[in-house]
Amino acid sequence: MSEKSHMEYRRRRVKRLKRIILGAVFLLITVPVALCIWLMCELNATENELAEITAQYEAQMQITDDLQEQLDEEKASAKEAYDELLARISAAEEESDEGAETAEVNADKEEDNIRRVYLTFDDGPSIYTEQILDILDEYGVKATFFLTGSQVENNPDICRRIAEEGHSIGMHSYSHVYSDIYKSKDNFIKDYTRVKDVITETTGVTPTIYRFPGGSSNTVSKTDMDELCEFLADEGVTYYDWNISSGDAMKYTLTSDKIAYNCISSVGKFKDAVILLHDTGTKLTTVRALPAIIEGIQKMEDTEILPITEDSEVVQHRKSKEIE
Ligand SMILES: [Zn+2]
């Protein structure tokens, strides 16, 4: 190889080396830069995505909170509406219950400060009468039983036990069928005679007190109630209504606590308090309420529980013409 061609060969080699080095340097710079740019783009996209997800999550949480709040509000208002409805039903039934109206109390005896409370049981005797008698005995309390003639026929022994233990016995019709008793004065008299006879034959004592089924203020009677009141007055019989209703005649069963509350909470309003209770096979909560009722009344100052007698103050929803 000549000197000239050797030089030419070296020049080309150097040139090639230069190109290789330049290429390598170019790659060393551009690849990391490109990589950095790509990574930054990715990071940016991920950040955006994350921000979007976070926003969505927060929005979702807000919706959940709103829904929870709405639900709570709805629950609260539903509860309120339910309670109001119960109160309205209770008030309506109490109003219609046996046509009761709170009677004005005859409390003009200034000379004595004793409050008298009369526990009265209508519709018996029943399967619970003996339990009632046991409780009354335990507390040393006498009550008044307004008995239904047909029930007396079915339970003569229980009826006698009521009389023997010193409780008062009154009449509460023979059949307790409003449509029959109140159809006419004749029907009323027939029913009255029957219940009076049944009680007299069973206990040996003729009753002198009467409680009208539904009370004297009932609105179902087809006969003028004043006429029936006059009839009883002529018979020497006093009728008694009530000024405190236990509420135990409502269509749905009240708890014992509620019955006891209804009785005790109103006693303080009256000088002579006549409490309406029922003695039938469906009134177990009344029996269970009785100890609390008696204890509640016995705790009151200057208050005594008595049976209705001829000396008792009358509590009537209406006055017969003769009394007026
Ligand atoms: Zn009744």
PDB file of N, CA, C and O in Angstrom, residues 9 11-21:
ATOM      1  N   TYR A   9      -6.998   5.837   3.912  1.00  0.00           N
ATOM      2  CA  TYR A   9      -7.635   4.824   4.764  1.00  0.00           C
ATOM      3  C   TYR A   9      -7.819   5.333   6.190  1.00  0.00           C
ATOM      4  O   TYR A   9      -8.873   5.244   6.791  1.00  0.00           O
ATOM      5  N   ARG A  11      -7.949   8.458   7.205  1.00  0.00           N
ATOM      6  CA  ARG A  11      -8.895   9.575   7.243  1.00  0.00           C
ATOM      7  C   ARG A  11     -10.344   9.057   7.317  1.00  0.00           C
ATOM      8  O   ARG A  11     -11.153   9.493   8.088  1.00  0.00           O
ATOM      9  N   ARG A  12     -10.586   8.033   6.498  1.00  0.00           N
ATOM     10  CA  ARG A  12     -11.953   7.459   6.488  1.00  0.00           C
ATOM     11  C   ARG A  12     -12.301   6.824   7.826  1.00  0.00           C
ATOM     12  O   ARG A  12     -13.402   6.960   8.343  1.00  0.00           O
ATOM     13  N   ARG A  13     -11.287   6.173   8.403  1.00  0.00           N
ATOM     14  CA  ARG A  13     -11.495   5.512   9.697  1.00  0.00           C
ATOM     15  C   ARG A  13     -11.844   6.523  10.798  1.00  0.00           C
ATOM     16  O   ARG A  13     -12.775   6.338  11.585  1.00  0.00           O
ATOM     17  N   VAL A  14     -11.044   7.608  10.754  1.00  0.00           N
ATOM     18  CA  VAL A  14     -11.282   8.660  11.760  1.00  0.00           C
ATOM     19  C   VAL A  14     -12.685   9.240  11.564  1.00  0.00           C
ATOM     20  O   VAL A  14     -13.445   9.457  12.522  1.00  0.00           O
ATOM     21  N   LYS A  15     -13.040   9.452  10.323  1.00  0.00           N
ATOM     22  CA  LYS A  15     -14.355  10.019   9.994  1.00  0.00           C
ATOM     23  C   LYS A  15     -15.484   9.126  10.522  1.00  0.00           C
ATOM     24  O   LYS A  15     -16.454   9.567  11.123  1.00  0.00           O
ATOM     25  N   ARG A  16     -15.281   7.800  10.292  1.00  0.00           N
ATOM     26  CA  ARG A  16     -16.297   6.820  10.748  1.00  0.00           C
ATOM     27  C   ARG A  16     -16.423   6.842  12.288  1.00  0.00           C
ATOM     28  O   ARG A  16     -17.517   6.874  12.843  1.00  0.00           O
ATOM     29  N   LEU A  17     -15.215   6.883  12.915  1.00  0.00           N
ATOM     30  CA  LEU A  17     -15.209   6.921  14.397  1.00  0.00           C
ATOM     31  C   LEU A  17     -15.956   8.153  14.916  1.00  0.00           C
ATOM     32  O   LEU A  17     -16.737   8.102  15.853  1.00  0.00           O
ATOM     33  N   LYS A  18     -15.711   9.280  14.236  1.00  0.00           N
ATOM     34  CA  LYS A  18     -16.360  10.534  14.622  1.00  0.00           C
ATOM     35  C   LYS A  18     -17.889  10.375  14.549  1.00  0.00           C
ATOM     36  O   LYS A  18     -18.635  10.745  15.448  1.00  0.00           O
ATOM     37  N   ARG A  19     -18.316   9.775  13.424  1.00  0.00           N
ATOM     38  CA  ARG A  19     -19.769   9.593  13.223  1.00  0.00           C
ATOM     39  C   ARG A  19     -20.365   8.717  14.331  1.00  0.00           C
ATOM     40  O   ARG A  19     -21.397   9.001  14.891  1.00  0.00           O
ATOM     41  N   ILE A  20     -19.561   7.636  14.645  1.00  0.00           N
ATOM     42  CA  ILE A  20     -20.052   6.718  15.710  1.00  0.00           C
ATOM     43  C   ILE A  20     -20.177   7.445  17.037  1.00  0.00           C
ATOM     44  O   ILE A  20     -21.177   7.367  17.739  1.00  0.00           O
ATOM     45  N   ILE A  21     -19.119   8.202  17.347  1.00  0.00           N
ATOM     46  CA  ILE A  21     -19.110   8.933  18.632  1.00  0.00           C
ATOM     47  C   ILE A  21     -20.255   9.942  18.669  1.00  0.00           C
ATOM     48  O   ILE A  21     -21.023  10.033  19.634  1.00  0.00           O
TER      49      ILE A  21
END
